[in-house]
Coordinates of C-alpha atoms in Angstrom, one line a residue:
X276 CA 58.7 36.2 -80.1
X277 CA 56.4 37.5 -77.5
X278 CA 53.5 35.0 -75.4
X279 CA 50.1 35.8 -76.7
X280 CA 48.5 38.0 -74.8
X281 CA 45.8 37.3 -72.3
X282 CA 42.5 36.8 -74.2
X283 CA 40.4 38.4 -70.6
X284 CA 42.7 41.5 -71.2
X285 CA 42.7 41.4 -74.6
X286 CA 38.7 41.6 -74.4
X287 CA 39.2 44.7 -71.5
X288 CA 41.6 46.7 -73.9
X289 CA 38.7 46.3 -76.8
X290 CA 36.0 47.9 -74.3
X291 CA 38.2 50.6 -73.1
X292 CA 38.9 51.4 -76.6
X293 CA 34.9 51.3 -77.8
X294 CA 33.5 52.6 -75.0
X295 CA 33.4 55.7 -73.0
X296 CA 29.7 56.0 -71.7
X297 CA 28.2 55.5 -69.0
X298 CA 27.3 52.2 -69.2
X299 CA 23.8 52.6 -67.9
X300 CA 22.7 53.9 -70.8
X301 CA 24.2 51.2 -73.3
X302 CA 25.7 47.5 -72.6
X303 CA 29.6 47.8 -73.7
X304 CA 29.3 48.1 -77.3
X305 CA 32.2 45.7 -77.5
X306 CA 32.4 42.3 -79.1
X307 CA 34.7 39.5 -77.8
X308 CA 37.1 38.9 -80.6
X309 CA 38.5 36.5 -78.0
X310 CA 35.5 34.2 -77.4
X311 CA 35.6 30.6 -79.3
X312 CA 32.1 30.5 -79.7
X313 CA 31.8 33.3 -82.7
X314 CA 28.1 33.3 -83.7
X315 CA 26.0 35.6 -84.8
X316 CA 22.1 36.8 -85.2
X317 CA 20.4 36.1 -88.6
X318 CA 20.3 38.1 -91.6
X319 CA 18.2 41.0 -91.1
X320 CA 19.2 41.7 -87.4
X321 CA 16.6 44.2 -86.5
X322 CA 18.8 45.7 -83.6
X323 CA 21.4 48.1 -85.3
X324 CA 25.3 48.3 -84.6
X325 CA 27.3 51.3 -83.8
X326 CA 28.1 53.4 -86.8
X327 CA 31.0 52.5 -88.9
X328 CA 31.8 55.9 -90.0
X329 CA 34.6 56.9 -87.2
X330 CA 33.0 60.6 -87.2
X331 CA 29.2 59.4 -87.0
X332 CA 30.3 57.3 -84.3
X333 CA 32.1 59.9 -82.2
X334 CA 28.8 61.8 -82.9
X335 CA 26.8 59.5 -81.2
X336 CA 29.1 58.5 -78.4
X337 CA 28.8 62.5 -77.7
X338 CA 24.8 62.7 -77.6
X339 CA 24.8 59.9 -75.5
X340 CA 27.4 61.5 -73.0
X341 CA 25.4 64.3 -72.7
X342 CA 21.9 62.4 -72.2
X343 CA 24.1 60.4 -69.2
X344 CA 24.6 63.7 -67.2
X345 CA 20.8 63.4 -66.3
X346 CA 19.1 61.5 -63.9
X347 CA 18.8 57.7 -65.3
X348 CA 16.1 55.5 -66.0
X349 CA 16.3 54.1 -62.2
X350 CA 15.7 57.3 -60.8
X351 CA 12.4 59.0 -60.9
X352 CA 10.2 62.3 -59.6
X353 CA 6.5 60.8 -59.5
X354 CA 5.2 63.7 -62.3
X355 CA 4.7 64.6 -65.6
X356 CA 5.4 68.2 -64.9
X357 CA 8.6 68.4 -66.9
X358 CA 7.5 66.1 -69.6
X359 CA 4.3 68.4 -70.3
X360 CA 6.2 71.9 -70.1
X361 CA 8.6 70.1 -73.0
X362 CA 5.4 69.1 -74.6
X363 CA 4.2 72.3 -74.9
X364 CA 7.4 74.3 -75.9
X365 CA 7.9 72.1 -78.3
X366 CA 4.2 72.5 -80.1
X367 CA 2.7 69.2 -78.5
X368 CA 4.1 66.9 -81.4
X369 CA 2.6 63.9 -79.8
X370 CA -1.0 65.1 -80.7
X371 CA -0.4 65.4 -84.3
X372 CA -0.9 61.0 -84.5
X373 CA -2.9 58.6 -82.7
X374 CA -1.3 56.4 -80.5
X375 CA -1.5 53.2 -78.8
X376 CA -0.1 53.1 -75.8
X377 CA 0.8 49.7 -73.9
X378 CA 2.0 48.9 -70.1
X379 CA 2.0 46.0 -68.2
X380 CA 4.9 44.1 -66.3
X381 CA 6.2 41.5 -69.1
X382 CA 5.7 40.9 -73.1
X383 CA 5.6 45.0 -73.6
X384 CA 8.4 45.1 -76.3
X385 CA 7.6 41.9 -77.9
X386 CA 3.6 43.2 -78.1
X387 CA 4.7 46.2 -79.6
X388 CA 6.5 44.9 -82.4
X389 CA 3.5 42.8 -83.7
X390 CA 1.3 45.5 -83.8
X391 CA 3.9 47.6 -85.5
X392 CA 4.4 45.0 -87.9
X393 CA 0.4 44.5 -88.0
X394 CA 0.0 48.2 -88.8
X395 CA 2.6 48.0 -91.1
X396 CA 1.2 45.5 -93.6
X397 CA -1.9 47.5 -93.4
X398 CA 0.3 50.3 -95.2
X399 CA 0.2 52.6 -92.1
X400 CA 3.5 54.1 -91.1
X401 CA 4.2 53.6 -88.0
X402 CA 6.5 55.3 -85.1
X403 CA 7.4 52.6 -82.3
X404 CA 9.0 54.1 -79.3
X405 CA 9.9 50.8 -76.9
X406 CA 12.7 50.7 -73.7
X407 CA 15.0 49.7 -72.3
X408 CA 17.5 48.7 -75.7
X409 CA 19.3 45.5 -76.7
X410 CA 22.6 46.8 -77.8
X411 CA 22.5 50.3 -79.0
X412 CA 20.8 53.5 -77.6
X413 CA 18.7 54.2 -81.9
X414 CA 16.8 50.9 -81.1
X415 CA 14.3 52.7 -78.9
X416 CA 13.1 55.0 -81.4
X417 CA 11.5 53.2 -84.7
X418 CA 9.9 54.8 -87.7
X419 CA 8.8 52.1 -90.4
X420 CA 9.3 49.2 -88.6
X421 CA 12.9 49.9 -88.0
X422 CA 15.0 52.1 -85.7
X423 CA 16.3 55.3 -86.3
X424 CA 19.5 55.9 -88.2
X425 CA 22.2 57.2 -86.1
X426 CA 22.3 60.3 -88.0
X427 CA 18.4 61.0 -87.7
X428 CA 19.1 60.6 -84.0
X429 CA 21.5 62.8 -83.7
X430 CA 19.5 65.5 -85.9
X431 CA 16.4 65.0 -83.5
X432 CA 18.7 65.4 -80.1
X433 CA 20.1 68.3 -81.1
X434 CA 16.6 69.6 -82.8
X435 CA 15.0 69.7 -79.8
X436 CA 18.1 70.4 -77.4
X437 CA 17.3 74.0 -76.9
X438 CA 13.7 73.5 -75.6
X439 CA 14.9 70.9 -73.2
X440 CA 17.7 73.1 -71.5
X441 CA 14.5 75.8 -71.7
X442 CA 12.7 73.7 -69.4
X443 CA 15.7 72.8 -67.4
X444 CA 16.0 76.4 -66.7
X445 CA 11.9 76.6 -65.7
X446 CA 12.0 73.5 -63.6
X447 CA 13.3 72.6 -60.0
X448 CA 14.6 69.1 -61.5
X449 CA 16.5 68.7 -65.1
X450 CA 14.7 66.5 -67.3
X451 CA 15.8 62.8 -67.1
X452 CA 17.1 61.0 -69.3
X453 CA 14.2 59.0 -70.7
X454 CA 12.4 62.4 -70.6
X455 CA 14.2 63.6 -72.9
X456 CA 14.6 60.5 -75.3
X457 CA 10.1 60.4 -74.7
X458 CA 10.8 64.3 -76.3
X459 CA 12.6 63.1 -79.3
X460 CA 10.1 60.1 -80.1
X461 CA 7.2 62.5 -79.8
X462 CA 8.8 64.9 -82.6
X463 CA 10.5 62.4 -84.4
X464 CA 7.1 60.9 -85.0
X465 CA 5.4 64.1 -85.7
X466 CA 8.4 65.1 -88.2
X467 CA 8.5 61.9 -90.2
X468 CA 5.3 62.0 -90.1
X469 CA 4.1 58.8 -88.9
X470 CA -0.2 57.8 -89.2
X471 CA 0.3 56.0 -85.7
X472 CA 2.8 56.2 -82.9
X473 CA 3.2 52.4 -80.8
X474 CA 4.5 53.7 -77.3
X475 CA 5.6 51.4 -74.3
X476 CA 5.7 52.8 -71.2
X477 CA 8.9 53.1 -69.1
X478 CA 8.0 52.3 -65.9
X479 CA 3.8 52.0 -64.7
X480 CA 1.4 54.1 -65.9
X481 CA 0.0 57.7 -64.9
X482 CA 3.1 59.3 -63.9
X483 CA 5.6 57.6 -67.0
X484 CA 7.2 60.3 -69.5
X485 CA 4.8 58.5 -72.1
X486 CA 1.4 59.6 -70.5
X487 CA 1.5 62.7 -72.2
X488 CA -0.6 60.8 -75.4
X489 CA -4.2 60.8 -75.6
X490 CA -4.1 57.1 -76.8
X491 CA -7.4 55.4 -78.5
X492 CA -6.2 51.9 -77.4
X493 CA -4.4 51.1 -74.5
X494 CA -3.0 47.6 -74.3
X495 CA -2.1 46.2 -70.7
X496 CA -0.6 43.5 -70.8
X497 CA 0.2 40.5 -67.5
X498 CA 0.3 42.0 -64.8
X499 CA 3.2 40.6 -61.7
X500 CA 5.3 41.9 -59.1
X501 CA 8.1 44.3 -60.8
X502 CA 9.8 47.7 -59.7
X503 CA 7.1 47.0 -56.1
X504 CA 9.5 49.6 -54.6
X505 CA 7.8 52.6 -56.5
X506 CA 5.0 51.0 -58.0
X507 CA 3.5 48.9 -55.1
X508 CA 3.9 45.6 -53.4
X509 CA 0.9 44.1 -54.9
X510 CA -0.3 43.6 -58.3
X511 CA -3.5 45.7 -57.3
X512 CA -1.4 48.3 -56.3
X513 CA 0.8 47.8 -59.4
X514 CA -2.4 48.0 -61.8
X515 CA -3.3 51.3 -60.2
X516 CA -0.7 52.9 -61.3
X517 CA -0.3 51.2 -64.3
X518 CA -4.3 52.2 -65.3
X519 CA -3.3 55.7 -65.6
X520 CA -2.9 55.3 -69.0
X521 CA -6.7 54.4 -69.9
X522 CA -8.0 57.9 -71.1
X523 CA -11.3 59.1 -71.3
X524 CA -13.5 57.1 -74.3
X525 CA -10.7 54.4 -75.1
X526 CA -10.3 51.1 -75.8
X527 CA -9.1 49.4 -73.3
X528 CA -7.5 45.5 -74.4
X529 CA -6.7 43.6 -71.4
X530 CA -4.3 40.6 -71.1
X531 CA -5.1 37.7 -68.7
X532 CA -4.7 39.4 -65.3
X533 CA -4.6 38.5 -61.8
X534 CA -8.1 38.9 -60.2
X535 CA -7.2 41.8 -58.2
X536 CA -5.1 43.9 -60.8
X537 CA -8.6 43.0 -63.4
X538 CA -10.6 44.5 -60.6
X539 CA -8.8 47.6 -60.4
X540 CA -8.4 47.9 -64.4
X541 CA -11.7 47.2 -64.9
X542 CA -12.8 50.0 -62.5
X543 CA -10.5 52.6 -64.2
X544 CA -12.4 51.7 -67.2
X545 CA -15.7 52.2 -66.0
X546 CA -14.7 55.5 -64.4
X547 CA -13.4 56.4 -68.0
X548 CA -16.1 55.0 -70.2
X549 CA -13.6 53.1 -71.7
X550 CA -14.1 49.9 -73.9
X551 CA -13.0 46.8 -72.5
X552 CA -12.1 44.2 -74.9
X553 CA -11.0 40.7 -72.2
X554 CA -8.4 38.2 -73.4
X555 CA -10.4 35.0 -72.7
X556 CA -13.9 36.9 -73.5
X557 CA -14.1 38.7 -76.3
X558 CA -10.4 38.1 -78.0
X559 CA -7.9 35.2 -77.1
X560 CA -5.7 32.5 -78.4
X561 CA -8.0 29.3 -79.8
X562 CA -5.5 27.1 -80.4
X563 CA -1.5 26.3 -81.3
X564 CA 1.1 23.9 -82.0
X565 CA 4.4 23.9 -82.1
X566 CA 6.4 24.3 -85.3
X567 CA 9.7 24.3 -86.8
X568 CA 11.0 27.7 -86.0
X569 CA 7.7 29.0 -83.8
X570 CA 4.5 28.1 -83.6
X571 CA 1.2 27.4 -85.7
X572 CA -2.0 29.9 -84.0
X573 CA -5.8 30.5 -84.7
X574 CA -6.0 33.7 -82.5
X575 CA -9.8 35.1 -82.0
X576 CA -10.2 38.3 -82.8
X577 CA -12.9 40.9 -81.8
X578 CA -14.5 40.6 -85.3
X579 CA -13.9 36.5 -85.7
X580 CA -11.0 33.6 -86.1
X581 CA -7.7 34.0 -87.6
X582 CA -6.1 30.3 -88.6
X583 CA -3.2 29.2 -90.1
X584 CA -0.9 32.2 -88.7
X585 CA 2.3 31.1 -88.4
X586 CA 4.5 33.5 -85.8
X587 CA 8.2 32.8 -85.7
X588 CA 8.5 33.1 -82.2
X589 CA 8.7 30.3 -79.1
X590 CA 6.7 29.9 -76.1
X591 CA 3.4 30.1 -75.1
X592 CA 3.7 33.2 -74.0
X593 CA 4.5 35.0 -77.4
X594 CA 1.0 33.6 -78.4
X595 CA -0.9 35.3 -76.0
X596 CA 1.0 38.6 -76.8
X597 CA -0.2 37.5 -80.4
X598 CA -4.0 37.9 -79.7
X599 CA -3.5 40.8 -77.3
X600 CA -1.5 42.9 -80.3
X601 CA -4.1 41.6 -83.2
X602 CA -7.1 42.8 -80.4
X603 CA -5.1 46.2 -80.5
X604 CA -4.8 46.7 -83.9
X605 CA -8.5 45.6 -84.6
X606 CA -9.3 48.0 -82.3
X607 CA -7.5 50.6 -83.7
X608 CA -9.5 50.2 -86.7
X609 CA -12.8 50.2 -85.0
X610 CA -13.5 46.0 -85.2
X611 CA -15.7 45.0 -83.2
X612 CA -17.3 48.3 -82.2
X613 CA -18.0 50.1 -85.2
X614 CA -17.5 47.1 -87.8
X615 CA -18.5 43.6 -87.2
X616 CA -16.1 42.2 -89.5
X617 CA -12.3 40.4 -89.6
X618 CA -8.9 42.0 -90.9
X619 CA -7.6 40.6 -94.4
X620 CA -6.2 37.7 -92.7
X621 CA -3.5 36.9 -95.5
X622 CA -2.2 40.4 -94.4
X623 CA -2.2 39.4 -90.9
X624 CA -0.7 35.7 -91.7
X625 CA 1.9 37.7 -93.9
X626 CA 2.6 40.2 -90.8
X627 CA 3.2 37.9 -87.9
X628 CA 5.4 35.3 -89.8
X629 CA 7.6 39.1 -90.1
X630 CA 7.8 39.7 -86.6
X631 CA 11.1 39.3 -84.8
X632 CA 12.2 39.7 -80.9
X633 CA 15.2 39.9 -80.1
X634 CA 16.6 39.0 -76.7
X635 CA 13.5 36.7 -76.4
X636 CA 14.3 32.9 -77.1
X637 CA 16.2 34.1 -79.6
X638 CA 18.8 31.5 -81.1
X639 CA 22.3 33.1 -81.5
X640 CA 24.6 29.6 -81.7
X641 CA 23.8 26.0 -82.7
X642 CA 26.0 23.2 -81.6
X643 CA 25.6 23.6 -78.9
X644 CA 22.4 25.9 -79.1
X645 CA 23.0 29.4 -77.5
X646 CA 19.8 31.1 -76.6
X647 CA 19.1 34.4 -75.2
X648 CA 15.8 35.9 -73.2
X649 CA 15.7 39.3 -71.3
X650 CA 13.5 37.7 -68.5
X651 CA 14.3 39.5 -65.3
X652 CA 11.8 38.6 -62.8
X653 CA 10.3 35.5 -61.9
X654 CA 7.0 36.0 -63.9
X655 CA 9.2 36.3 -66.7
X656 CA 11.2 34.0 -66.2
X657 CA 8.6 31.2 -65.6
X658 CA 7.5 32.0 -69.1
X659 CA 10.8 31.8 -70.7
X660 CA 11.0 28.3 -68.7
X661 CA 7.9 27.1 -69.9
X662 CA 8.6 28.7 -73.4
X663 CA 12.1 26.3 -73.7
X664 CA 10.7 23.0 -72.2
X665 CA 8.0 23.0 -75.0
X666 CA 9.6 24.6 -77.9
X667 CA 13.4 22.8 -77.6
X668 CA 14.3 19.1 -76.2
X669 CA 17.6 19.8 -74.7
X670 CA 18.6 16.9 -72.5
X671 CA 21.4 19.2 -70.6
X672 CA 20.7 22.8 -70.3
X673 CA 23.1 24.8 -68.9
X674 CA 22.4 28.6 -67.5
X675 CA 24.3 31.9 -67.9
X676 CA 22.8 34.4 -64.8
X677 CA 23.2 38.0 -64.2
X678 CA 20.7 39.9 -62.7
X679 CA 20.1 43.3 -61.5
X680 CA 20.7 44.8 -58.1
X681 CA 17.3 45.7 -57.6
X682 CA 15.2 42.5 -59.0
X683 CA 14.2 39.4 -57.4
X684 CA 16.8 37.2 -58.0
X685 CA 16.1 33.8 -55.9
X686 CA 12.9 34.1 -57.7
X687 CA 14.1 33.7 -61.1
X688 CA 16.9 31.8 -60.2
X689 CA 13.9 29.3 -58.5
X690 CA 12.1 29.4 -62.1
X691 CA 15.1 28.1 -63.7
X692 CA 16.2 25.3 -61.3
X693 CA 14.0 22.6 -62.9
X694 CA 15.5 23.5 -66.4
X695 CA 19.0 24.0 -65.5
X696 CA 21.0 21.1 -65.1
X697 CA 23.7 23.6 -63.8
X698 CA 24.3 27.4 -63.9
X699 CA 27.0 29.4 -64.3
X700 CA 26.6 33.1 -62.4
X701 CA 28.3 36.1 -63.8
X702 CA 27.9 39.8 -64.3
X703 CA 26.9 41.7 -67.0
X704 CA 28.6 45.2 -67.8
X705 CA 25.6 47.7 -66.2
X706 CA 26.6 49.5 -62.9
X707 CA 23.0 47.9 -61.4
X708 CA 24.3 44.4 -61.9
X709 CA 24.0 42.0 -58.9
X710 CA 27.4 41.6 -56.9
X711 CA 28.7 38.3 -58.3
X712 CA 29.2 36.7 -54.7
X713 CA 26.0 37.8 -53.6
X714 CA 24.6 36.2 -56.8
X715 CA 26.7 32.7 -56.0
X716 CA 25.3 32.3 -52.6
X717 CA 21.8 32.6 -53.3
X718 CA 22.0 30.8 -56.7
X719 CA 23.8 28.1 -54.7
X720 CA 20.8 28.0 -51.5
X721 CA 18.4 27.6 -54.6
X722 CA 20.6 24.9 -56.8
X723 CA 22.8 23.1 -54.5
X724 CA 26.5 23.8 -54.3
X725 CA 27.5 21.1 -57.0
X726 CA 25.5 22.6 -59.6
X727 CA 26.8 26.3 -59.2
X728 CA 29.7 27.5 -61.1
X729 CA 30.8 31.1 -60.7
X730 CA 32.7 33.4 -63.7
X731 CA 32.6 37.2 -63.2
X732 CA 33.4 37.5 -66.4
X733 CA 30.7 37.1 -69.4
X734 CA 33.1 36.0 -71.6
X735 CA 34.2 33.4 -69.3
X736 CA 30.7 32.5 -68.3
X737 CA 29.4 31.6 -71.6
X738 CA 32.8 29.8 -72.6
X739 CA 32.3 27.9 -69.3
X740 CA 28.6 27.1 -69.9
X741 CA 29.5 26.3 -73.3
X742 CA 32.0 23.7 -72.2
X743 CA 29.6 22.0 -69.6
X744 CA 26.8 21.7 -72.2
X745 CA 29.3 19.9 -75.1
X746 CA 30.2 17.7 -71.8
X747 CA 26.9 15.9 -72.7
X748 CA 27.1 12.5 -74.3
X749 CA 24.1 13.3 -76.8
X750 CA 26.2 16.2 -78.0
X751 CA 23.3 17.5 -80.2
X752 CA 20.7 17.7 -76.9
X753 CA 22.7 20.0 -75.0
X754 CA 21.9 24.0 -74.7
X755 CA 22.8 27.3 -73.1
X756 CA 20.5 29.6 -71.9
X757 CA 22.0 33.1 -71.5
X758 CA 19.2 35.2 -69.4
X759 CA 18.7 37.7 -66.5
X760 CA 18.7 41.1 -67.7
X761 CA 18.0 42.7 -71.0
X762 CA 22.1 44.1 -70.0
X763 CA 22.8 40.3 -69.8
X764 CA 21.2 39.2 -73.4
X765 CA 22.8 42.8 -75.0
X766 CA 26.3 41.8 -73.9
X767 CA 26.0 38.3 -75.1
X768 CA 24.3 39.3 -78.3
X769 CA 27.1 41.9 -79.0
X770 CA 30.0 38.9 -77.8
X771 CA 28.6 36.3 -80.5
X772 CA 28.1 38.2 -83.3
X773 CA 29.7 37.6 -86.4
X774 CA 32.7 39.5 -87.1

């Protein structure tokens, strides 16, 4: 009889036999069928799997190989030259809707979602295009509240294929990659078609693929340090850049800021004869509580209160994106400029008890509890610390850390220490991911040797964590917290699924 086979290499064999992309563009779209801890996501997972059709698949796989010869989402020409020359070959299908366009440093994705799902119960269909994705590469492009189907993917890449190797041929630099997947939300909107396009920026503001929309609203939300190599070391510089979306006559619905990125918003706004709607002033949060599965909000609009909506989300956080993505909508509908009156708020209570985030405190396990959150920066991540301490009573938390090369990684790692009791540092499967030793020794000036474990393995990292949390006495109080990079949460949400 032969010795069972290694369960590390059996879990190498399964991604060398499911994946053959470059891995920036996707986390291995693998699942551990070796890992102990099988769990999965709810019922109704809003992020998709890979096709099961072996041919569908294989289609995919090839789109996505093409899209990874360009330049990736790390690397960027500061223009929307190519962008606008695809734009216009293509018959400008991003002015055929109206758009609200959002940027900011964190709570983008989760912000968009609401006021999909906002829009949505208003019977409006909606295009959402949002980045970077959990698991699979269809996530990023939504019509209807849910992604793309693999197949509609495929139809738009290769729909609009030819104009993009026509500007290819015009241009001194290909289109990138997100250029090109900005191209197909634009016309898979206008094809569908959808009343309103939601679009996140990639990265900053005036010179993202995205700022090619005229939007009515734009939606900024916190403001911190993030990507300061291209976008500025301060968060005045940052809110420069990231202004460039406030167009001419908009609404303009501002999160709490720092004072000097308000400053510089506030004069883009001016200089646009933009509306400014304030969180704190005119919209905000007026009170919550915390409730089985989420929390319990009366959010003030622009046109009055909203109580007794229920959002199935944790942390504080997740409220404020709450006002700021009800402000949005109203907006978009004209409260509190044109009308001086509220939403239906039974179809507001009905949309936000819909929404779903995934990769933020989002619960994959129990016993122990498994949670994963895409904070990857130490704004982020002091938000995702605040989020657990009020919204879960673990009495041993144990962390699962990978991080990317190019974030600030003793500063998250210094927003977790008062939560961890230890953490376990790993790597996650992107290219970018921080060296594993590098990782160790800062997590281990931060934390203290005895409190540091290393796996460079994920697999081994969340069995490891897994085992120190069920080392807890009160075997019910103990938790993992899986968190770094939206890579990080992909991976793990792809290793404890069910099945």
């Amino acid at each position: 009889m032969s010795e069972p086979s290694d369960p590390n290499d059996q879990f190498d064999d399964i991604v060398d036999t499911e994946t053959d992309r470059d891995p920036d563009l996707a986390v291995i779209e693998a699942g551990s069928r070796t890992l102990r801890a099988q769990a999965g996501p709810p019922q109704g997972d809003p992020v998709p799997s890979r096709p099961e059709d072996p041919e569908l698949d294989k289609a995919l796989r090839e789109v996505e190989t093409e899209l990874a010869t360009r330049w990736g989402e790390t690397k960027l020409e500061p223009s929307v030259k190519r962008i606008a020359a695809l734009m216009d070959v293509l018959g400008e299908p991003q002015r055929a809707y109206p758009s609200i366009h959002i940027t900011g440093t964190n709570g983008k994705t989760s912000t968009a979602r609401m006021i999909e799902a906002l829009l949505g119960a208003f019977e409006l269909r909606t295009g959402r295009y949002t980045s970077p994705h959990v698991q699979t590469i269809t996530e990023r492009i939504s019509l209807d509240g849910a992604p793309i189907s693999a197949e509609r993917f495929i139809e738009t890449y290769q729909d609009v294929k030819p104009y993009v190797e026509l500007v290819d041929a015009r241009e001194e630099y290909r289109l990138s990659f997100f250029e090109v997947l900005t191209g197909m939300a634009y016309a898979a909107f206008a094809d569908a078609p959808v009343d309103v396009a939601v679009v996140e920026v990639g990265m900053g503001g005036t010179w993202d693929a995205t700022n090619v929309i005229d939007a009515s609203v734009a939606v900024v939300t916190p403001i911190d340090l993030d990507h300061t190599d291209r976008l500025g070391g301060t968060t005045a510089e940052i809110a420069a850049e990231k202004s460039g979306i406030i167009k001419q006559g908009a609404t303009v619905i501002l999160a709490q800021q720092p004072v000097d990125a308000a400053q510089v918003l506030l004069k883009k706004a001016v200089e646009a004869d933009a509306t400014v709607a304030r969180e704190g002033m005119e919209f905000g949060v007026a009170s919550r509580e915390v409730a089985v599965g989420g929390q319990l909000l009366t959010l003030r609009g622009l046109g009055g209160e909203y109580d007794d909506v229920f959002l199935p989300l944790h942390g504080a956080y997740q409220a404020h994106n709450a006002a700021v993505a009800l402000a949005a909508v109203e907006a978009f509908f004209g409260i509190g400029a044109e009308h001086a009156r509220t939403l239906d708020v039974d179809t507001v209570r009905r949309a936000f008890a819909q929404v779903a985030s995934p990769g933020r405190l989002e619960i994959v396990r129990s016993s122990p509890t498994v949670i994963l959150d895409a904070a990857h920066n130490p704004h982020g991540a002091r938000a995702t610390a605040e989020g657990i301490s009020e919204a879960f009573g673990f009495s041993r938390l144990i962390g699962v850390v990978s991080t990317s090369g190019d974030k600030d990684a003793k500063g998250l790692l210094e927003a977790f220490e008062p939560i961890f009791a230890e953490v376990v540092i790993t790597a996650n499967s992107n290219p970018r991911a921080t060296d594993v030793d590098a990782l160790a020794a800062i997590a281990v000036e931060v934390f203290g040797e005895d409190r540091v474990v290393v796996e460079p393995r994920l697999p081994d990292a969340i069995e490891a964590a897994i085992t120190l949390a069920e080392e807890e006495a009160e075997y019910g109080g103990a938790g993992v917290l899986v968190t770094g990079s939206i890579f990080t949460v992909g991976d793990a949400r792809l290793l404890l699924r069910r099945g």
